[in-house]
Each structure stands twice: as structure tokens, then as C-alpha cells.
mmCIF file of C-alpha atoms in Angstrom:
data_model
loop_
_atom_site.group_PDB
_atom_site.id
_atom_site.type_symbol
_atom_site.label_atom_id
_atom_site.label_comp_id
_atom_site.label_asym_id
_atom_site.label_seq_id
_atom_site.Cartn_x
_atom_site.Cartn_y
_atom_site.Cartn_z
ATOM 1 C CA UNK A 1 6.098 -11.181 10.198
ATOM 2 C CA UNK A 2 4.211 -7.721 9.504
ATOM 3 C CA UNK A 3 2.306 -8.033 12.688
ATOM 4 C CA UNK A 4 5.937 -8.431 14.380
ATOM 5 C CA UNK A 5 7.610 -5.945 12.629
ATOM 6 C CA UNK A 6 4.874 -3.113 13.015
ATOM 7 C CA UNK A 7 4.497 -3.388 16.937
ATOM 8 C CA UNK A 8 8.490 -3.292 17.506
ATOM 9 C CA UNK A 9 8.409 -0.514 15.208
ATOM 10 C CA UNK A 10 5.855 1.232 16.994
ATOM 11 C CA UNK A 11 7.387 0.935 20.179
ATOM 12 C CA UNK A 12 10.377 2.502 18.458
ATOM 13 C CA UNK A 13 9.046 5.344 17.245
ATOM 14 C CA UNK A 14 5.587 6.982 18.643
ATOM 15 C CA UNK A 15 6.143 10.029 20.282
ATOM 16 C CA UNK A 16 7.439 9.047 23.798
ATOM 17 C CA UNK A 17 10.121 6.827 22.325
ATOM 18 C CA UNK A 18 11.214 9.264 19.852
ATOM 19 C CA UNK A 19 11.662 11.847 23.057
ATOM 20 C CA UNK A 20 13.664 9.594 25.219
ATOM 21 C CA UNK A 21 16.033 8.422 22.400
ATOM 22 C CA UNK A 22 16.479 12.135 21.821
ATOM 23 C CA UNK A 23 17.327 12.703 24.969
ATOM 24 C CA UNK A 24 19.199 9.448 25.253
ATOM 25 C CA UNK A 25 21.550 10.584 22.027
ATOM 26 C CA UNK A 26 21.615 14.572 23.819
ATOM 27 C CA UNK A 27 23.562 12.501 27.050
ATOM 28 C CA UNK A 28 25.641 10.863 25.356
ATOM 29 C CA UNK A 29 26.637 13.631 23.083
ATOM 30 C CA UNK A 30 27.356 15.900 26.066
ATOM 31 C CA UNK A 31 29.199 13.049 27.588
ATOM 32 C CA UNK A 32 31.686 12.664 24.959
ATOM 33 C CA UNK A 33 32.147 16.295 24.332
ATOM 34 C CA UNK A 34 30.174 17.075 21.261
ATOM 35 C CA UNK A 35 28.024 19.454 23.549
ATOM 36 C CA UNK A 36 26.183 20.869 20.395
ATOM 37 C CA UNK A 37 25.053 18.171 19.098
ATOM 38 C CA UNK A 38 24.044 17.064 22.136
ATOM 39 C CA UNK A 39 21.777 20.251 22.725
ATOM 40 C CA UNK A 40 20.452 20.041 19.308
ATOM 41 C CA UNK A 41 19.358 16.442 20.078
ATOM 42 C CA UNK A 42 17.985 17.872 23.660
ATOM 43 C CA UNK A 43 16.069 20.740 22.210
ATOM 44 C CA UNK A 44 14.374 18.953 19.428
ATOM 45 C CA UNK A 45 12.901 16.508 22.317
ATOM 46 C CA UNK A 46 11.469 19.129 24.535
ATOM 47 C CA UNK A 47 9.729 20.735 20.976
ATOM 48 C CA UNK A 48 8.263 17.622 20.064
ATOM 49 C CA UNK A 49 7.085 17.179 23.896
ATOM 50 C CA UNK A 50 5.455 20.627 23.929
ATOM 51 C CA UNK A 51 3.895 20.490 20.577
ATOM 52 C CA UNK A 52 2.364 17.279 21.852
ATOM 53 C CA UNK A 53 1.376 17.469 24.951
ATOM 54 C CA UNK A 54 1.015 21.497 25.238
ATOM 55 C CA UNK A 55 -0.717 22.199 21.945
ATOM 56 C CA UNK A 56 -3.848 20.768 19.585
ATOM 57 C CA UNK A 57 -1.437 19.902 17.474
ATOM 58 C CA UNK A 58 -2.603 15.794 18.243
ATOM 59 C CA UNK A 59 -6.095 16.955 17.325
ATOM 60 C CA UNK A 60 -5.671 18.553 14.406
ATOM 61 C CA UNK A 61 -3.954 15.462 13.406
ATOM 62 C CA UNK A 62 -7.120 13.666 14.135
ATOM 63 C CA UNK A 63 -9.442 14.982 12.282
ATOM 64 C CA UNK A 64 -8.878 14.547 9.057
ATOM 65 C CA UNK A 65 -9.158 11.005 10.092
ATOM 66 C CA UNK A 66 -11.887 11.216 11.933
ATOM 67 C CA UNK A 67 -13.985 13.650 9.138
ATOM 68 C CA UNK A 68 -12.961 11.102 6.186
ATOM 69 C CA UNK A 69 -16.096 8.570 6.930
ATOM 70 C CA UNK A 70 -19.127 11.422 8.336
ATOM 71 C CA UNK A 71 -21.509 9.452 10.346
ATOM 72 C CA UNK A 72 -24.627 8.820 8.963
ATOM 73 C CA UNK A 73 -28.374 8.888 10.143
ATOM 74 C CA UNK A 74 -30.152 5.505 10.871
ATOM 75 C CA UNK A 75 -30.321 3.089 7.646
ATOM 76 C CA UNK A 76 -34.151 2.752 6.808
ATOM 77 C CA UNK A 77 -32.957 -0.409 4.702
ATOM 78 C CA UNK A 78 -32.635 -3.873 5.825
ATOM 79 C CA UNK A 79 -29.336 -4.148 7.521
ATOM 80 C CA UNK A 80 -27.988 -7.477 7.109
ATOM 81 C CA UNK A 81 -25.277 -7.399 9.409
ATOM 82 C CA UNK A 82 -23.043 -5.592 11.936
ATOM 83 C CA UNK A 83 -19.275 -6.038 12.171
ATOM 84 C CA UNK A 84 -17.636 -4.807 15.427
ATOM 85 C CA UNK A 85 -14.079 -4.140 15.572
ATOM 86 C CA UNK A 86 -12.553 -4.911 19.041
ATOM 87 C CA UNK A 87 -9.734 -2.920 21.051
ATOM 88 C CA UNK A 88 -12.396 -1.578 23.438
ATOM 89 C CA UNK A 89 -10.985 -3.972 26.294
ATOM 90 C CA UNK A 90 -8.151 -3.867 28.405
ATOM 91 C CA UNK A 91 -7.091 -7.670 27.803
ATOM 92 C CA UNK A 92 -4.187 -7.631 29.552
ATOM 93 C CA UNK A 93 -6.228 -6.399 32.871
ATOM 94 C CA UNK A 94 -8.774 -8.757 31.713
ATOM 95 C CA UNK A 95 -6.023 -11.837 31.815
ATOM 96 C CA UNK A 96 -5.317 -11.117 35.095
ATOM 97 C CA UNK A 97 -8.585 -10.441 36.906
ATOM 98 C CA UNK A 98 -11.962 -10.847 36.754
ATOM 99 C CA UNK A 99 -14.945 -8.545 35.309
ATOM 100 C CA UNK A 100 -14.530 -6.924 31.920
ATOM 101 C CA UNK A 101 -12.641 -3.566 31.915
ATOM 102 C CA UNK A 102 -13.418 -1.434 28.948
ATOM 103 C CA UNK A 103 -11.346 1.583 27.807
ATOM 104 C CA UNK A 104 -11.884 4.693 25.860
ATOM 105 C CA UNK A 105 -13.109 2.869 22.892
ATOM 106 C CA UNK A 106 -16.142 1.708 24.927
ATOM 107 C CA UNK A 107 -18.529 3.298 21.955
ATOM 108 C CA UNK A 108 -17.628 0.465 20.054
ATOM 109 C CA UNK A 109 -19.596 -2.124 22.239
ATOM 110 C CA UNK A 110 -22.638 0.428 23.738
ATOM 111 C CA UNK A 111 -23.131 1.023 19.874
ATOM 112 C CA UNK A 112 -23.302 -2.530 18.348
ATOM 113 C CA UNK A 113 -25.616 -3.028 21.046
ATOM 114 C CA UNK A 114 -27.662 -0.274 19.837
ATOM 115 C CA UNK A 115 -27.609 -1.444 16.481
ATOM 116 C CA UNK A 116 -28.215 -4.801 17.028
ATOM 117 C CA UNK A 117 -31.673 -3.854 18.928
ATOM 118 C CA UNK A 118 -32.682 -1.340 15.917
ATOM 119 C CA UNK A 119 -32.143 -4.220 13.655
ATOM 120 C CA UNK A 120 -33.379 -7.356 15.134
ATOM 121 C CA UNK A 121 -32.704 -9.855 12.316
ATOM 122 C CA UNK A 122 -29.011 -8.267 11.794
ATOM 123 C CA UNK A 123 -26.215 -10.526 12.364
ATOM 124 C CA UNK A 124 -22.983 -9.490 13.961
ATOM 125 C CA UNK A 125 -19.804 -10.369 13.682
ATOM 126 C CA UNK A 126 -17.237 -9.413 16.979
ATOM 127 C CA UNK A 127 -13.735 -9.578 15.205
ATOM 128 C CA UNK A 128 -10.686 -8.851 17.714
ATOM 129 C CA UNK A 129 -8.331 -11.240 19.042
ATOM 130 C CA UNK A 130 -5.415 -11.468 20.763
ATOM 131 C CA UNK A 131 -3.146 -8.116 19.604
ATOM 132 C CA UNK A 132 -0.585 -8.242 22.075
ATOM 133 C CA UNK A 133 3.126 -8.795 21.563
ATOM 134 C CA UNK A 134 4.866 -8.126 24.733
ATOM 135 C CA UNK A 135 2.062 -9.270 27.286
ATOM 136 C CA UNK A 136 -0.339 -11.717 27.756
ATOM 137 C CA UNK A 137 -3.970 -10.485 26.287
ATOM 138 C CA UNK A 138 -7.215 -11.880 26.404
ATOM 139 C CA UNK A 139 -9.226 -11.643 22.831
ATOM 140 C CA UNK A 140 -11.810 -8.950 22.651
ATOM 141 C CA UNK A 141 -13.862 -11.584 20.718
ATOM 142 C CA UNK A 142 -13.424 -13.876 24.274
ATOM 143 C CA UNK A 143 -14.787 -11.414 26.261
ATOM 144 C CA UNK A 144 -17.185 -10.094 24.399
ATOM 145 C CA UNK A 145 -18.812 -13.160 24.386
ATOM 146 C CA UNK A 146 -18.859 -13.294 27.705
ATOM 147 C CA UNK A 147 -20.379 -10.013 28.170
ATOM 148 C CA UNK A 148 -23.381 -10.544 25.744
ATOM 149 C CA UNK A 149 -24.384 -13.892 27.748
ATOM 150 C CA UNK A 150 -24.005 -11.358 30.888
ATOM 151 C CA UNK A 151 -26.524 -8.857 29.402
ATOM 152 C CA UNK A 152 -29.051 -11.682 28.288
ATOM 153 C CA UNK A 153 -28.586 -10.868 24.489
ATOM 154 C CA UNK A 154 -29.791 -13.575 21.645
ATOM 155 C CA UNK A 155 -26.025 -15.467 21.369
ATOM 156 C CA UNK A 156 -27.371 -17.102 18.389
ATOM 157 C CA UNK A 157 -27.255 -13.895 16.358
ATOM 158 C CA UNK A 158 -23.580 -13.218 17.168
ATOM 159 C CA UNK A 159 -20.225 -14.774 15.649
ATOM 160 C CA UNK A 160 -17.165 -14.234 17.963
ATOM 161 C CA UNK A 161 -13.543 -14.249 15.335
ATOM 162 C CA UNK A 162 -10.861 -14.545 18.057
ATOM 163 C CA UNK A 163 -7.929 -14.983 15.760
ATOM 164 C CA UNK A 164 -7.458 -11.675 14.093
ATOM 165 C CA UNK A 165 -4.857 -10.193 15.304
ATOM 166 C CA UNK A 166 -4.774 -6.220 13.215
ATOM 167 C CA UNK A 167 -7.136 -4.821 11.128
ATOM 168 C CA UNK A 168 -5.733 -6.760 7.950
ATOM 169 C CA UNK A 169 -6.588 -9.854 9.549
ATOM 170 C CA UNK A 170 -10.014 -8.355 10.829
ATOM 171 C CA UNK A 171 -11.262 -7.969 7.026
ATOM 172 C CA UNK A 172 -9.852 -11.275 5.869
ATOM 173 C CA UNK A 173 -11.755 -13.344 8.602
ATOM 174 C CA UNK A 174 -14.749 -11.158 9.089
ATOM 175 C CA UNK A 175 -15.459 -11.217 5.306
ATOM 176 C CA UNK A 176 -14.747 -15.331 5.458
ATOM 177 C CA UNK A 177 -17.409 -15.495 7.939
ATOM 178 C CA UNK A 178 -19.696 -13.099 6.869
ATOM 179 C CA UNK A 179 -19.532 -14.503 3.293
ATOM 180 C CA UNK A 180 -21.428 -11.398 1.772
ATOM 181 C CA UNK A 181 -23.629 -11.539 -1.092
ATOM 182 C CA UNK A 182 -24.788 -9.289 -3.298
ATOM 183 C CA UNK A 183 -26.456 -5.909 -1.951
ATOM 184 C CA UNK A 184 -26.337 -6.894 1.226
ATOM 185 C CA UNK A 185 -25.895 -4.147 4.120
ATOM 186 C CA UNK A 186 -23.025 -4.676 6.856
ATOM 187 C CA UNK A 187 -22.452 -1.792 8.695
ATOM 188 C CA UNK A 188 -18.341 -1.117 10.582
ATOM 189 C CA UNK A 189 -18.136 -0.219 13.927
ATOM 190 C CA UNK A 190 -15.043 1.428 14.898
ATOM 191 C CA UNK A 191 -13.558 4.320 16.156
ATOM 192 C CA UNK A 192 -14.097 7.254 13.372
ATOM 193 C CA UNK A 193 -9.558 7.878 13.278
ATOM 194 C CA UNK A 194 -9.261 4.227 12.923
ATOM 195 C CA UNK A 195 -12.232 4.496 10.055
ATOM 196 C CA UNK A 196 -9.963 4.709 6.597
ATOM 197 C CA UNK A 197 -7.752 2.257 7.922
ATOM 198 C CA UNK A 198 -10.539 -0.373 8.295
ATOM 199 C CA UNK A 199 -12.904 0.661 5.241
ATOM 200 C CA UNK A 200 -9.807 0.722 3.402
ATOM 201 C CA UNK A 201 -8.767 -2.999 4.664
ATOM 202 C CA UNK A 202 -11.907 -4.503 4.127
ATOM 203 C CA UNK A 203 -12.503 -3.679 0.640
ATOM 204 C CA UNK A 204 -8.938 -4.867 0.110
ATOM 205 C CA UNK A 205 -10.197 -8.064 1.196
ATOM 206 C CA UNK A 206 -13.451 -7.830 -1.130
ATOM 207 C CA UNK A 207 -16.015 -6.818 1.547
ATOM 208 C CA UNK A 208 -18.086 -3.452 0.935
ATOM 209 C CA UNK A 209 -19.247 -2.212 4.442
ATOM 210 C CA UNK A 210 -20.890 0.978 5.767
ATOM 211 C CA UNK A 211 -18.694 3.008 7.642
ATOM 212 C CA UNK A 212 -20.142 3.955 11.113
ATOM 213 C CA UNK A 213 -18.270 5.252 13.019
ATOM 214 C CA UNK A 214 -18.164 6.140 16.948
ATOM 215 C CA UNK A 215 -15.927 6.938 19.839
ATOM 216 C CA UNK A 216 -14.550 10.287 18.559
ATOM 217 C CA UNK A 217 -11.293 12.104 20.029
ATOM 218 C CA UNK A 218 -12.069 15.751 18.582
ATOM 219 C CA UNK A 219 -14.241 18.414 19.151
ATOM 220 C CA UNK A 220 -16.277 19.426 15.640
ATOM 221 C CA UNK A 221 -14.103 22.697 15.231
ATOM 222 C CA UNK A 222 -10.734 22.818 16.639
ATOM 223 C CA UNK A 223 -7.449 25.195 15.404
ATOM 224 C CA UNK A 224 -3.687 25.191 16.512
ATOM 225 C CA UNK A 225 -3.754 26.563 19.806
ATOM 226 C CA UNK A 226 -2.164 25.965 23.269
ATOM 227 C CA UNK A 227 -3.487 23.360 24.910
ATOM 228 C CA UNK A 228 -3.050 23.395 28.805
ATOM 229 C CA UNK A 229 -6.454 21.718 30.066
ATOM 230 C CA UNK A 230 -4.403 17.870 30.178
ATOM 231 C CA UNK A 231 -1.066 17.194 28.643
ATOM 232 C CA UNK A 232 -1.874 13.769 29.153
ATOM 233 C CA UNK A 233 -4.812 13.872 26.625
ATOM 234 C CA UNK A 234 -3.086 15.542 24.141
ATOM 235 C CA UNK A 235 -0.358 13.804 23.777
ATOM 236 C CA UNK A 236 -2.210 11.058 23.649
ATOM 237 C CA UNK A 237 -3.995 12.128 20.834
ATOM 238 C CA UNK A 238 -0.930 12.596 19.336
ATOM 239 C CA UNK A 239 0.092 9.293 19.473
ATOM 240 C CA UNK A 240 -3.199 7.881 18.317
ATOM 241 C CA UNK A 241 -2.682 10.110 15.101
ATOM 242 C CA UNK A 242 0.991 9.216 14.521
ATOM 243 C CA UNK A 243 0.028 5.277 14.672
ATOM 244 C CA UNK A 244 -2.856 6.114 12.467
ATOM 245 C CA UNK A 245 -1.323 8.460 9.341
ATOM 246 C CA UNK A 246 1.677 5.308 9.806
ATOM 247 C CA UNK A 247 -0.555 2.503 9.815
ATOM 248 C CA UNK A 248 -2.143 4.408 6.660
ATOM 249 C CA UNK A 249 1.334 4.353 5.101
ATOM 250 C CA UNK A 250 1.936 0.985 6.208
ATOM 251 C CA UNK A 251 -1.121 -0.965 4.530
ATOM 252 C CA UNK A 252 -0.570 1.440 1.580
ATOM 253 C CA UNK A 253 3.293 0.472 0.889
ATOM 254 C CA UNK A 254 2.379 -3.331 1.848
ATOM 255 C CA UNK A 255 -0.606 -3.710 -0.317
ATOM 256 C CA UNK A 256 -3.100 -4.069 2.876
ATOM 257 C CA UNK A 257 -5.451 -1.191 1.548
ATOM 258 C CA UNK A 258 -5.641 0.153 -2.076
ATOM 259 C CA UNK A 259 -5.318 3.381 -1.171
ATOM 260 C CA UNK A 260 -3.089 5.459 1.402
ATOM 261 C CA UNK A 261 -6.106 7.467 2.354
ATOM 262 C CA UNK A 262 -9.354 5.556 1.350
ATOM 263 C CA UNK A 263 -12.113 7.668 1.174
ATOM 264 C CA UNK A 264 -16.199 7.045 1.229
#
């Protein structure tokens, strides 16, 4: 039901819905005569579309986020294990045709593969599954596995969790698998905004990782400024911040994480 709810509500409300809804209400305002209302409705959408897409407004969103979890230098200790969140592949391409297509969260993968050659005896754990809802997808975990036996890796030090479909369901079957025991060392891969969601989410489900985090969206210093380089980007930063601070909210209010903003 929550992993229902929260992708029709998502569709709903990020930042390009909310902007054709406003301007959706502003028509039919105008068209029935309440022609103030109607602008109201039509100038709050074109703010929200400049602040997002012409301004760092997105970014300055971000970083908090991506700040909360600082990444770290190389562990000297014995690392036990390596958990890799997926949503680095486009599995609704992947459905469809063949090859692997990877998208902007490509650190994830290039990383664990990093990690995994630092720390030869480490075992790793690639949880992602299918987290569509309107199309067919093809589980990160699926692929993955596919991909490793493609680039000669040791298979037997990898366990592929297809069935989690959020990061809730990430922690609870990662940490079932994993089954971690005392002082251990599993290190999180993900992307450093989707960081407190996930450290948050795992510890709700009794499962104390290290954070390390990759594939980051803002520079190291950024202020509120105009923003003309590519609209595209930054509104699409904006978007990955609004799902973010909500999914924060979300796993707060529904008893996913402990904490609305977990911190290290």
C-alpha cells in the first residue's frame, strides 16, 4: 500500500505536476470568468518554473542532503561487507532491449566495484528490484548480475536481492541477508542526497552501516544565484530534492526511519 500510495503521490506533486495543474486550474479559472484567480494560479506556476529551472535554488536544496553523511577516506579495518543500493539502471530501457543502460547514478556500480577490489574478502550485497509502477522494469539486482558475469568478477562473493522494491524494503532484506554480527563493517553505497534516507532506513531495520556515499549533484560551495547554464539540470535537481526532503517526511511520519533527518 505505501509503495502505491507514494509513487501516485509523487506523480501528483513534484515540480512539473504541480506547474501544469497550476496552469490547468489558471484555464479554467479564466474560462469561467474568475480571471483573477485564474492569473494568480498562472503566475504562481511560472515562479515555481523559474525558481526551478532558472535558479540554484534545486541545489541548495541538495546539499544539506548531500553534506549530512561526509565521505570518508579508505577504511584501514577489515570491511566485512558492501551493500549497493540500485537505481543506477534504466530498467525500463533495459526490458525492452538489450545491453545494460546506466544513468546518472552510475557511481553507484563503478564504486562497489572499486570497493570490492580494495577489499577482496568483502561480501556484497546488490539490493534493487523492480521499482516501477506504471511500466514494466527490469530489477537492478537482475542486471547487475548480469553485468558482473560480463566483467569476469568472483559471482560467488556477490548476493543479488531482487525483491525490494524502496529503500524500506532495501534495509529489511539486505539486513535479512546480510545477517550482521557484532562489529562487523558493511559499508552503503548510494547516492550522497539519497544518504539520510537510507542510513536512516537501515538502522530502522537494526543494521548499522557506513555511509559512503557517491554520485553527487552539487558543487562543494554553491549560493542562490541565477542559473542559466541548463534549465534542464536544475530543475532536475529540484525535483530530486523535493522527492528527497518528502521521502524524509514520509519514513519519518510512517515510522520507516527514526528520525526525519538522521544524521552520522
Amino acid at each position: 500500500m505505501f509503495f502505491s500510495s507514494s509513487k501516485i503521490f509523487w506523480l501528483a506533486f513534484q515540480p512539473l505536476s504541480v506547474i501544469f495543474l497550476l496552469i490547468l486550474i489558471a484555464v479554467v479559472l479564466i474560462w469561467f470568468n474568475q480571471r483573477k484567480s485564474g492569473l494568480v494560479a498562472l503566475g504562481s506556476a511560472c515562479l515555481i518554473l523559474f525558481i526551478g529551472a532558472y535558479t540554484t535554488t534545486g541545489s541548495l536544496l541538495l546539499i544539506p542532503l548531500e553534506e549530512r553523511f561526509p565521505k570518508q577516506p579508505l577504511l584501514s579495518d577489515r570491511v566485512n561487507g558492501i551493500i549497493l543500493l540500485g537505481g543506477y539502471l534504466n530498467g525500463d530501457i533495459n526490458a525492452g532491449r538489450p545491453g545494460f543502460e546506466l544513468n546518472s547514478a552510475a557511481d553507484r556500480l563503478f564504486e562497489t566495484i572499486r570497493l570490492a577490489r580494495l577489499y577482496p574478502d568483502a561480501k556484497i550485497i546488490v539490493s534493487g528490484g523492480d521499482g516501477g509502477f506504471f511500466e514494466r522494469s527490469i530489477p537492478d539486482a537482475q542486471s547487475t548480475q548480469e553485468i558482473i558475469s560480463e566483467f569476469g568478477l568472483a559471482e560467488k562473493r556477490f548476493i543479488f536481492e531482487n525483491e525490494s522494491r524502496n529503500t524500506a524494503e532495501n534495509a529489511i532484506f539486505s539486513q535479512r541477508l546480510a545477517d550482521p554480527q557484532q562489529g562487523e563493517i558493511w559499508l552503503l553505497v548510494t547516492s550522497a542526497y539519497h544518504m539520510p534516507r537510507a542510513v536512516g532506513s537501515f538502522r530502522r531495520a537494526g543494521f548499522d552501516v557506513v555511509a559512503w556515499p557517491v554520485d553527487y549533484k552539487t558543487p562543494a560551495v554553491e549560493k542562490f544565484a541565477l542559473y542559466l547554464s541548463s534549465p534542464n539540470d536544475a530543475l532536475s535537481r529540484l525535483t530530486v530534492a523535493m522527492r528527497e526532503w518528502v521521502g524524509l517526511l514520509a519514513y519519518w511520519l510512517t515510522g520507516k526511519t527514526d528520525m526525519f533527518f538522521p544524521q552520522p
